[in-house]
Coordinates of C-alpha atoms (C1' of nucleotides) in Angstrom, one line a residue:
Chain A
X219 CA 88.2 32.9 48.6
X220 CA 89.5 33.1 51.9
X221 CA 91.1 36.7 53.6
X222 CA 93.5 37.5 51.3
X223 CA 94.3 41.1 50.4
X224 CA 96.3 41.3 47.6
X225 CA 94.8 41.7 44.5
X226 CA 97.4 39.3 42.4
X227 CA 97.1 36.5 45.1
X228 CA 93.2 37.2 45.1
X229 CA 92.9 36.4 41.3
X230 CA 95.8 33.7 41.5
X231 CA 93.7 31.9 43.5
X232 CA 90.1 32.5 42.2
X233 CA 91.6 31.6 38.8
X234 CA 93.0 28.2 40.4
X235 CA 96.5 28.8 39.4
X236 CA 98.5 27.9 42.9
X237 CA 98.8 24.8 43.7
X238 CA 101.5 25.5 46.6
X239 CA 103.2 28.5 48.6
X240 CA 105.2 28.9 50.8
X241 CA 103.4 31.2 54.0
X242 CA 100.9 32.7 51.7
X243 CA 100.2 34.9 55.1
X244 CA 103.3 36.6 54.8
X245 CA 103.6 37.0 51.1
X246 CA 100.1 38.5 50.8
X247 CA 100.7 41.1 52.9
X248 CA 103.5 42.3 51.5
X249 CA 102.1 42.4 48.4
X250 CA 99.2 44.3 49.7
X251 CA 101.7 46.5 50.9
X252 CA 103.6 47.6 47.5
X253 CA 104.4 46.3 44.6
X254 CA 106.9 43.5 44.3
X255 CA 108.8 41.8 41.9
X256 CA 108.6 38.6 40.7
X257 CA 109.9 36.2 38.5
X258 CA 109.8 32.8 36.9
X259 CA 112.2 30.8 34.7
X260 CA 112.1 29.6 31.2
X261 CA 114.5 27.2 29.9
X262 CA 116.0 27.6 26.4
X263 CA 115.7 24.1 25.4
X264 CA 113.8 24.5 22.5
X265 CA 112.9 27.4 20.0
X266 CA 109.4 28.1 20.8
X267 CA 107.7 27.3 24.1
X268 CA 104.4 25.8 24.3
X269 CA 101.0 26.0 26.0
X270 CA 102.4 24.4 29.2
X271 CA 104.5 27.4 29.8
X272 CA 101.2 29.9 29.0
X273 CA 100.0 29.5 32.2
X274 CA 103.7 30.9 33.8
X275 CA 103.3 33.9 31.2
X276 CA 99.6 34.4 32.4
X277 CA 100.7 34.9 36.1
X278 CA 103.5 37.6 34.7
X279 CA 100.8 39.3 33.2
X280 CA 98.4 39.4 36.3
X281 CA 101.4 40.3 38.3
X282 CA 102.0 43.1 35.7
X283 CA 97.7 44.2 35.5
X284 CA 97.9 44.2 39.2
X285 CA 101.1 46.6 39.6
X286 CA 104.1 44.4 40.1
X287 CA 107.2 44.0 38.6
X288 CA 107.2 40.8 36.4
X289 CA 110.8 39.4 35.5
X290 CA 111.2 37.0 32.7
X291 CA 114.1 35.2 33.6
X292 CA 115.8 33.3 30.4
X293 CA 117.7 30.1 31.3
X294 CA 120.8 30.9 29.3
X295 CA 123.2 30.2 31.8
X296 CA 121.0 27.2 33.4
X297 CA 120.3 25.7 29.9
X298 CA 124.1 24.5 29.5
X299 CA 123.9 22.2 32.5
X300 CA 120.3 21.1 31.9
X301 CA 117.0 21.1 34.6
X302 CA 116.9 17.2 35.9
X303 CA 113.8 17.3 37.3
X304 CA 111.0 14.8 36.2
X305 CA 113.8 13.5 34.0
X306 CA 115.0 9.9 33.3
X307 CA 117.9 11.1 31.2
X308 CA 120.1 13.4 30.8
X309 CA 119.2 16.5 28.4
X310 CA 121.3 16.4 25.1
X311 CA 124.1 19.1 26.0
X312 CA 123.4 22.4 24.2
X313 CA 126.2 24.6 22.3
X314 CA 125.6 28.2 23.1
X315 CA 124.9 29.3 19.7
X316 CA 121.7 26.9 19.8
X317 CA 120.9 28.3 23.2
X318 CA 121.1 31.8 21.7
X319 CA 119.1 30.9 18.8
X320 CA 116.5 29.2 21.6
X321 CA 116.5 32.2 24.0
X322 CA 115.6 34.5 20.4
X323 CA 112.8 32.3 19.5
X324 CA 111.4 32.2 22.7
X325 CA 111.1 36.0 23.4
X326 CA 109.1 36.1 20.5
X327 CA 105.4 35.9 22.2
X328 CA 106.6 37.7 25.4
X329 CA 106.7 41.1 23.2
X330 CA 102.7 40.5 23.2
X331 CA 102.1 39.3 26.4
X332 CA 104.0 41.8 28.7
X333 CA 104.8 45.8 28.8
X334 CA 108.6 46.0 29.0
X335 CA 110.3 48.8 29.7
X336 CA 111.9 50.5 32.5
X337 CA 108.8 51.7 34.9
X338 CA 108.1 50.1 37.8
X339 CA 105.7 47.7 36.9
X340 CA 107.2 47.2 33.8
X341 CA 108.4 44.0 32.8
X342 CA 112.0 42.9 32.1
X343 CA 114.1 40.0 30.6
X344 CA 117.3 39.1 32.0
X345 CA 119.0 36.5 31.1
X346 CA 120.9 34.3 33.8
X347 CA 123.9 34.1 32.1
X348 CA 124.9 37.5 32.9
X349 CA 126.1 36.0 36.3
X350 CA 126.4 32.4 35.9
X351 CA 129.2 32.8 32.6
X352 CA 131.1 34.1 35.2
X353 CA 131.2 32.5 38.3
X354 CA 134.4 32.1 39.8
X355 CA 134.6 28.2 41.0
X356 CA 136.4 28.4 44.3
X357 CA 134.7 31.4 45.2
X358 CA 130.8 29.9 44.5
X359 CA 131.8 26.8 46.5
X360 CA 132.9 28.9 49.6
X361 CA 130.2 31.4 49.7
X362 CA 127.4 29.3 47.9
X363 CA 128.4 25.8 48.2
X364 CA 128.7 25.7 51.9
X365 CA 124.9 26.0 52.7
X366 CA 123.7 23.4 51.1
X367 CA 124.1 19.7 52.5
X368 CA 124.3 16.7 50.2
X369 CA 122.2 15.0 52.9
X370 CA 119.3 17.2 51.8
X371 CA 119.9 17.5 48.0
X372 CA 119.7 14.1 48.1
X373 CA 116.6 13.8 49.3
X374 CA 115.1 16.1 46.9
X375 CA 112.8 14.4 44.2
X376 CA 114.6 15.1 40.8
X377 CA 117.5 13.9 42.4
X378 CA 116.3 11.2 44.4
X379 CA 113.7 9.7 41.4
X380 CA 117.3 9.3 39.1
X381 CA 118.6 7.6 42.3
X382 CA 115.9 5.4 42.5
X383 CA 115.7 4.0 39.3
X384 CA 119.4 3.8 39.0
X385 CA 119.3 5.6 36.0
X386 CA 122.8 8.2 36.2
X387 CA 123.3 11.7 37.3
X388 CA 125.7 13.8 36.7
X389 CA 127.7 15.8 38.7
X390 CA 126.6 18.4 36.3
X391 CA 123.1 18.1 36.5
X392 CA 123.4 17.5 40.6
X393 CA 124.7 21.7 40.3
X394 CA 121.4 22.6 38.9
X395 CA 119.2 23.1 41.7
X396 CA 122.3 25.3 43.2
X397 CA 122.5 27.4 40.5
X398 CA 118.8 27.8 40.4
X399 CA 118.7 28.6 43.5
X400 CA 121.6 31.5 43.0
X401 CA 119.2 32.7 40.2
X402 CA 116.9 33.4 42.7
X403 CA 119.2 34.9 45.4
X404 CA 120.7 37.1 42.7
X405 CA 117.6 38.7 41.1
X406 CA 116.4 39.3 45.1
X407 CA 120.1 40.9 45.3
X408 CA 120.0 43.0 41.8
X409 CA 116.5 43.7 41.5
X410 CA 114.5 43.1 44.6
X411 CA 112.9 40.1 43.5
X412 CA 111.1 38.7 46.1
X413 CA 109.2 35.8 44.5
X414 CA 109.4 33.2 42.5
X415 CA 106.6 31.3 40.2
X416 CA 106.8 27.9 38.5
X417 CA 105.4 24.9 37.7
X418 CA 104.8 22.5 40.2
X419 CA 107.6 20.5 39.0
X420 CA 110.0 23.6 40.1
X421 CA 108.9 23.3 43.5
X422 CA 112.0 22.2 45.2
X423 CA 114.4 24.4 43.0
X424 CA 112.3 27.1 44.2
X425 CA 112.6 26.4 47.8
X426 CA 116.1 25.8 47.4
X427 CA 116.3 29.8 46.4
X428 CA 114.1 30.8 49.2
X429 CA 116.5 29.0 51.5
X430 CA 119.6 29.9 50.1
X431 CA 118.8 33.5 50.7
X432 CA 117.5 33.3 54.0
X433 CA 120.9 31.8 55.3
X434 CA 123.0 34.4 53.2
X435 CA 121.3 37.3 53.5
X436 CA 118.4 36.4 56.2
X437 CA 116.1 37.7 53.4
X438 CA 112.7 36.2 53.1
X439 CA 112.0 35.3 49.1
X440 CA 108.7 33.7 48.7
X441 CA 107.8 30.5 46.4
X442 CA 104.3 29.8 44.6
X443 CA 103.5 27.2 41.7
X444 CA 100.9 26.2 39.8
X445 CA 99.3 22.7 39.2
X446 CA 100.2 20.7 36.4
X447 CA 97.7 21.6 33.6
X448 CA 95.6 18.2 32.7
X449 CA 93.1 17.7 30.5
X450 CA 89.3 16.4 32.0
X451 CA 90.8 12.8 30.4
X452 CA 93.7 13.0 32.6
X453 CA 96.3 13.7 30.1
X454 CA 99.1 16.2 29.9
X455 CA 97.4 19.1 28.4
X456 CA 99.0 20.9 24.9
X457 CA 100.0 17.3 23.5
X458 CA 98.0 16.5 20.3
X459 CA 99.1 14.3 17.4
X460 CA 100.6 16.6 15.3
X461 CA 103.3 17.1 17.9
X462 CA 103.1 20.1 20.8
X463 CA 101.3 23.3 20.3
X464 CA 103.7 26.0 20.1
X465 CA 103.4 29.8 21.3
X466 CA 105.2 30.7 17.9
X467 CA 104.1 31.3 14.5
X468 CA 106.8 29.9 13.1
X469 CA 105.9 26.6 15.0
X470 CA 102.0 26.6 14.8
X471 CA 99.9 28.4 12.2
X472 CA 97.8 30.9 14.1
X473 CA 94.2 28.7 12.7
X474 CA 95.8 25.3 14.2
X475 CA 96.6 27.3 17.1
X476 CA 93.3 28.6 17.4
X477 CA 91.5 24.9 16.4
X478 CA 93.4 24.0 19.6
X479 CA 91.4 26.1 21.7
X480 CA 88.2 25.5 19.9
X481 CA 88.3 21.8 20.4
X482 CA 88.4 22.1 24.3
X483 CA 86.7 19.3 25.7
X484 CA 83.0 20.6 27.7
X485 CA 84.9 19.8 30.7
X486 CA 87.9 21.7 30.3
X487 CA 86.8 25.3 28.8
X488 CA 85.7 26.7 32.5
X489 CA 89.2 25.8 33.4
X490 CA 90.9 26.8 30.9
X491 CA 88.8 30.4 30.6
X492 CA 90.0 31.0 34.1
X493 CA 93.6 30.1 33.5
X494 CA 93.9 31.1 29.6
X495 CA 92.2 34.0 29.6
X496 CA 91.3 37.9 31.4
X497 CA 87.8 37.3 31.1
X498 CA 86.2 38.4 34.3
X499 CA 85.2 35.5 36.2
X500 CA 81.3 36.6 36.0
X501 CA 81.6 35.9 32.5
X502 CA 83.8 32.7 32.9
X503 CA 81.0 31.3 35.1
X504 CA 78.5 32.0 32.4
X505 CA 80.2 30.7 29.8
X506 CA 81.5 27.5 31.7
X507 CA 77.6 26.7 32.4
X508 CA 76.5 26.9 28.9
X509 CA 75.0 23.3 28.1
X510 CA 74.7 21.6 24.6
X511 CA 75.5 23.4 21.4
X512 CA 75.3 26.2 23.3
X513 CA 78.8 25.7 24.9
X514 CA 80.5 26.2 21.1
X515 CA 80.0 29.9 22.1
X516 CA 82.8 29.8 25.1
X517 CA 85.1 27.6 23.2
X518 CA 85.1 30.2 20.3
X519 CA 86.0 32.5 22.7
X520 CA 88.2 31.2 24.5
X521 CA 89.9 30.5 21.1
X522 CA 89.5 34.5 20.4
X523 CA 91.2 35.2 23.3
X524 CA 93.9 32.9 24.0
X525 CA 94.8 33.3 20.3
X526 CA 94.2 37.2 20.7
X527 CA 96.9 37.0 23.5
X528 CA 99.6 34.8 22.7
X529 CA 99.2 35.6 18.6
X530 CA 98.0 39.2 18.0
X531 CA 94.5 40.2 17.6
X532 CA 94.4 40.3 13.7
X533 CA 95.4 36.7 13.7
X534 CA 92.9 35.3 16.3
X535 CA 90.2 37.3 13.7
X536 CA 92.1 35.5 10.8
X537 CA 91.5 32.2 12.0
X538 CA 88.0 32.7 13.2
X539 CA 86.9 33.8 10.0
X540 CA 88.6 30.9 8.6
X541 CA 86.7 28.6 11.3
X542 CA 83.4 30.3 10.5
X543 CA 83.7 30.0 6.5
X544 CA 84.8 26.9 7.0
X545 CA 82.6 24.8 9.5
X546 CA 79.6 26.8 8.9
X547 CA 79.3 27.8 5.9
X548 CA 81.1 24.6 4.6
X549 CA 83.3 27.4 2.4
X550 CA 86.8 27.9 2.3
X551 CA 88.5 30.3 4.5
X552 CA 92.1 32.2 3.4
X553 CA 93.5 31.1 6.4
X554 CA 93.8 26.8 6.0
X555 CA 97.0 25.5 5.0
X556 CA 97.9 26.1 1.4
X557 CA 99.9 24.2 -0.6
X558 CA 100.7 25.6 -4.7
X559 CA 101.3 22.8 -7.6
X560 CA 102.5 24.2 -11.0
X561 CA 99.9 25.3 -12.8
X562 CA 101.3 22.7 -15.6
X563 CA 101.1 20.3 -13.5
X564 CA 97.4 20.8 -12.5
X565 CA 96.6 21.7 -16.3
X566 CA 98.0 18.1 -17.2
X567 CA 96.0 16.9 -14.3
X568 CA 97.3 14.7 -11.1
X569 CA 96.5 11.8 -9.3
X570 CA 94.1 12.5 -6.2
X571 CA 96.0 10.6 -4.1
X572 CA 99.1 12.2 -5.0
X573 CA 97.3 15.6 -4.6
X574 CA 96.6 14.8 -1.0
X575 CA 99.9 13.8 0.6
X576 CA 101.2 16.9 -1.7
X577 CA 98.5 18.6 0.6
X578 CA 99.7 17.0 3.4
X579 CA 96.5 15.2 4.6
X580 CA 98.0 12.2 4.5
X581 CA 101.8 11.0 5.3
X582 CA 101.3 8.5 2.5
X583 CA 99.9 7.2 0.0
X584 CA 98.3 4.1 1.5
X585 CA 96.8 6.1 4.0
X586 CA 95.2 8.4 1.5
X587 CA 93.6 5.7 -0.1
X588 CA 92.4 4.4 3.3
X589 CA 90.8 7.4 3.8
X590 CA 89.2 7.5 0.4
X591 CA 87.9 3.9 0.9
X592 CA 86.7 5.1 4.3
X593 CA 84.8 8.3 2.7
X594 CA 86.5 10.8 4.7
X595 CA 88.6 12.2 1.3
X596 CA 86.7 15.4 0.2
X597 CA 87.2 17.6 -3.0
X598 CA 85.3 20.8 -3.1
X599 CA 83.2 19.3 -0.3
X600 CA 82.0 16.5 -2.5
X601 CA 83.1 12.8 -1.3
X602 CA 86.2 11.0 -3.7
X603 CA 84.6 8.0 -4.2
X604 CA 88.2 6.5 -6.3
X605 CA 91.2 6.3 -5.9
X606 CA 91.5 6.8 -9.7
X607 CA 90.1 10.0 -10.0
X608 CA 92.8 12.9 -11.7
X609 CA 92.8 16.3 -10.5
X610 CA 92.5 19.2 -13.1
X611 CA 92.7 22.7 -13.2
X612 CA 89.2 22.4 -14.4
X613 CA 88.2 21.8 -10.9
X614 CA 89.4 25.1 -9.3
X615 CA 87.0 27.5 -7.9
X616 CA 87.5 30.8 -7.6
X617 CA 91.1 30.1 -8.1
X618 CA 91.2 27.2 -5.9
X619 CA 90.8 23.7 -4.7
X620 CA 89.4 22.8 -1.6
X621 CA 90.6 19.1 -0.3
X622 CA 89.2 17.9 3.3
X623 CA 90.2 15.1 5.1
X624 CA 87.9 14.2 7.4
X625 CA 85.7 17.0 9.0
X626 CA 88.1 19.2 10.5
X627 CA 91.6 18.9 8.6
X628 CA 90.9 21.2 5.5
X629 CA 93.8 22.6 2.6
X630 CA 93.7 24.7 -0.3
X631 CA 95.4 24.1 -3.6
X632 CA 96.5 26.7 -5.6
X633 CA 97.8 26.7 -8.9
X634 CA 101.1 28.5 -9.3
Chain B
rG146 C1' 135.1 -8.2 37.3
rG147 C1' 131.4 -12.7 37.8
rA148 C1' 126.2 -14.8 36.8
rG149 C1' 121.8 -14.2 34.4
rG150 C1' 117.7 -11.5 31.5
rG151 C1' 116.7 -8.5 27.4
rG152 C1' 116.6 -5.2 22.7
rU153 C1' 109.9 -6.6 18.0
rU154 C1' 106.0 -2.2 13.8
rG155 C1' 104.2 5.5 17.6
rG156 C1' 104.0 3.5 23.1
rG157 C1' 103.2 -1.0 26.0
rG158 C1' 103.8 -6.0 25.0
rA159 C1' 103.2 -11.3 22.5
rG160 C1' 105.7 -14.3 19.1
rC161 C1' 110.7 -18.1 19.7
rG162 C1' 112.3 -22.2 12.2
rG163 C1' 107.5 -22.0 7.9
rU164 C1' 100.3 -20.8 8.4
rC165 C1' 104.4 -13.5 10.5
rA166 C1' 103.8 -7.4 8.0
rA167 C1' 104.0 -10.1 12.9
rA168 C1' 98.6 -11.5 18.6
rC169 C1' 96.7 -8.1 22.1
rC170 C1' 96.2 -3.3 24.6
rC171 C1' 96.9 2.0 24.2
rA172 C1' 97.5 6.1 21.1
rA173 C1' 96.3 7.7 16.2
rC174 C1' 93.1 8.2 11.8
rA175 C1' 88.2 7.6 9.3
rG176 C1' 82.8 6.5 9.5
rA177 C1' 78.0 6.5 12.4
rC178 C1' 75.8 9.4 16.5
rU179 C1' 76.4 14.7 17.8
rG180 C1' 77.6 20.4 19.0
rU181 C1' 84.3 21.2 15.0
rA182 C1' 82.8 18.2 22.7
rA183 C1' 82.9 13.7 25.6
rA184 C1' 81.2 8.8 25.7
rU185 C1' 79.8 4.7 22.6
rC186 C1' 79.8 1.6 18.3
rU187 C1' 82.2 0.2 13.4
rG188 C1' 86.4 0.2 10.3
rU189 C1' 91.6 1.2 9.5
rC190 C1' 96.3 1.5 11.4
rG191 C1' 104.8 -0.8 7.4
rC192 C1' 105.6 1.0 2.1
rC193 C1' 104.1 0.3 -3.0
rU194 C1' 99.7 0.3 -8.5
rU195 C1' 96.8 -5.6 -7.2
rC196 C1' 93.9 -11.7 -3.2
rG197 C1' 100.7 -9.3 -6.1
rG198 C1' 105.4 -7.1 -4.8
rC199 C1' 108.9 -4.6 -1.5
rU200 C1' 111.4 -3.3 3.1
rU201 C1' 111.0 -4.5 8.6
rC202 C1' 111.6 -7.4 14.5
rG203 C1' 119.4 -3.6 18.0
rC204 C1' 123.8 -4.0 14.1
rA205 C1' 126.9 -7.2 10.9
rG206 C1' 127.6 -11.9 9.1
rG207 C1' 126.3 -17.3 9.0
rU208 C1' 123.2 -22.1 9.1
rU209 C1' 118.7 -23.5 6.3
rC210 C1' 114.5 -24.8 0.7
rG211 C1' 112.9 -21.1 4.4
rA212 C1' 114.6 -17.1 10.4
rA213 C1' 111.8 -12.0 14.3
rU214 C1' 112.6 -17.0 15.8
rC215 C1' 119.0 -21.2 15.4
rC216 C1' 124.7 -20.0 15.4
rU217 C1' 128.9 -16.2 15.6
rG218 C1' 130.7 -11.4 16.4
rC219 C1' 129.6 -6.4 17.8
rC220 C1' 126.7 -2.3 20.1
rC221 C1' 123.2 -1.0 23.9
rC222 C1' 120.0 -1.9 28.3
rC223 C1' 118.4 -4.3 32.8
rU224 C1' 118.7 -7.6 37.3
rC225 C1' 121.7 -10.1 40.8
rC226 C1' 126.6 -11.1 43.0
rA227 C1' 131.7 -8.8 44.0

RNA sequence: GGAGGGGUUGGGGAGCGGUCAAACCCAACAGACUGUAAAUCUGUCGCCUUCGGCUUCGCAGGUUCGAAUCCUGCCCCCUCCA
């Protein structure tokens, strides 16, 4: 776009991933200098993260393609107190074991994503309890707690929006944007970090860190986020019904994960192939311009490569086979949900309905029978026109049983 | 501490003694149309085997033939005053 130099901050903003910095000018050039390093945050609060943090781990990556140093910073140490911003309420606190657990589950799709290792532009992981476990009290407050007002934390958002609404804050939460900002001071300190990436919810914990170490160490840290990621309906993007999409496994089979991607509204897949993806941006704007039916093309790509990148190659193959047997050849693929009923139990027959919540196409009962009424129950592809019907191990094919709710939520039964 | 207002089915929000499983909106789900899109239209949307039953309207009791609706106690929230 405009004269930048650097290659990171050329593709950063091609790619429409910064949505502010602070003196762009400056940072630029010193990245067109030599490599850097840079870091964002990640809080331990839960066990997997989810797509909203993808678009953090895709600027580590382009930091890491484009030969910086891209630090992974886990919130161990920040996750005790708890990040107040854009909350009404305080987080639940967290013992450390969970915390632990947490930070284990969400290295997981990191290991994919990023080189670690000890070269230059490898990345690392640290984990911000190394320093904050052992901050001396008295000692933070005199050399720390002195630079920053309460005049101006007050008037920062996440503060002031709990102020506002009357709703409490704790002196405990009021410490977080400090000790974020130490986090930042400290990895500038340890490992040169000079920059720091978030959301654009992070924006004034971020600048908190940049002015921190200016007035202890007259060092000049630098601060860019990206936009919140919405959907072309305005809405929060990664929230569906069936609950977040997780980067892990363990979380989100690897087809629902990759039925996430291949569902993108028309609107959305040009965004989301430049911030999802390494396609080069020739082929993004080709894709992004396909019209009609013909537009199924880029979301199954963007499916492949997003699932690709955050799951493994084999698995984004997995689940398009799946996708394809499925959809187009109205087959089965190996990779829907499976569920396994005693063979006795099949040989003896069972209730369709029954068969379907077993399934788990339906929470209950009444709403399998909905569907049926509604003729969006399938068996074997052919409509279940009563709610009477019994399921027997007559009716497997090739070993199995195909039920379909609707047209896109598909499981296998298997006897067993 | 004083004075008021409120807690209803995923969310918002009606209901204020029977006709209430509870209006309406949103979300969600299914069907039609399509392209595994969006928009639109239609239907559904507490649980259970039924025009039948069961469990719900902060919690626990009570009044009544009958309560989400009235009374008592408790818990929580909000607004205003101090």
């Amino acid at each position: 776009m405009t004269g930048l130099k650097s290659e990171f901050l050329q593709i950063l903003t091609e790619r429409e991933f910064i949505h502010q910095a602070t003196d762009l000018e400056a940072l630029d050039a010193k990245m067109y200098e030599g490599p850097i390093a840079a870091y964002i945050g990640f809080d331990c609060t839960a066990r997997s993260l989810h797509v909203g943090s993808l678009v953090q781990i895709m600027m580590l990556r382009w930091l890491q393609k484009t030969g910086h140093k891209p630090i992974a910073l886990m919130g161990g140490g920040t996750s005790k107190i708890g990040d107040p911003s854009g909350r009404d309420e305080s987080r639940q606190l967290m013992t450390d074991e969970i915390i632990a657990d947490n930070m284990a589950g969400i290295r997981k799709p990191f290991d994919h994503m990023l080189t670690f290792g000890d070269g230059p532009s490898d990345a690392m992981m640290v984990n911000n309890g190394e320093w904050l476990d052992s901050l001396k009290y008295i000692s933070f407050l005199r050399d720390i707690g002195t630079h920053f007002t309460i005049n101006r934390m007050l008037t920062f958002d996440s503060v002031k929006l709990r102020l506002d609404r009357e709703q409490p804050l704790t002196f405990l939460e009021f410490n977080y944007m400090i000790l974020q900002a130490y986090d930042f001071m400290e990895l500038g300190k340890r490992y040169g970090c000079v920059l720091q990436l978030g959301g654009s919810d992070q924006w004034g914990n971020i600048v908190n860190g940049i002015e921190l170490a200016r007035r202890v160490n007259s060092q000049q840290l630098f601060g860019v986020t990206t936009p919140l990621i919405t959907t072309a309906d305005g809405k929060k993007m990664g929230k569906t019904a069936s609950g977040a999409i997780w980067l892990n496994e363990d979380h989100l089979p690897a087809y629902d994960f990759w039925q996430f991607w291949r569902n993108t509204q028309d609107a959305d897949v040009g965004k989301f192939l430049r911030l999802f993806t390494e396609l080069p941006m020739d082929e993004v704007r080709r894709l992004e311009k396909l019209e009609g039916a013909e537009i199924n093309e880029a979301k199954i790509i963007l499916a492949n490569e997003v699932t690709a990148l955050v799951r493994g190659l084999d698995a984004a193959k997995a689940a398009e086979a799946t996708a394809k047997e499925t959809f187009e050849k109205g087959g089965a693929g190996a990779d829907l949900p499976t569920v396994t009923i005693a063979s006795a139990t099949l040989e003896a027959g069972i209730n369709i309905v029954d068969l379907f919540v077993d399934a788990g196409l339906g929470a209950s009962k009444g709403e399998v029978r909905r569907l049926i009424k509604q003729g969006g129950a399938k068996l074997n592809d052919e409509k279940v026109d009563g709610e009477e019907m019994t399921v027997t191990a007559a009716m497997l094919l090739d070993g199995q049983i195909k039920l379909s709710a609707g047209k896109k939520r598909h499981a296998l039964v298997k006897a067993g």
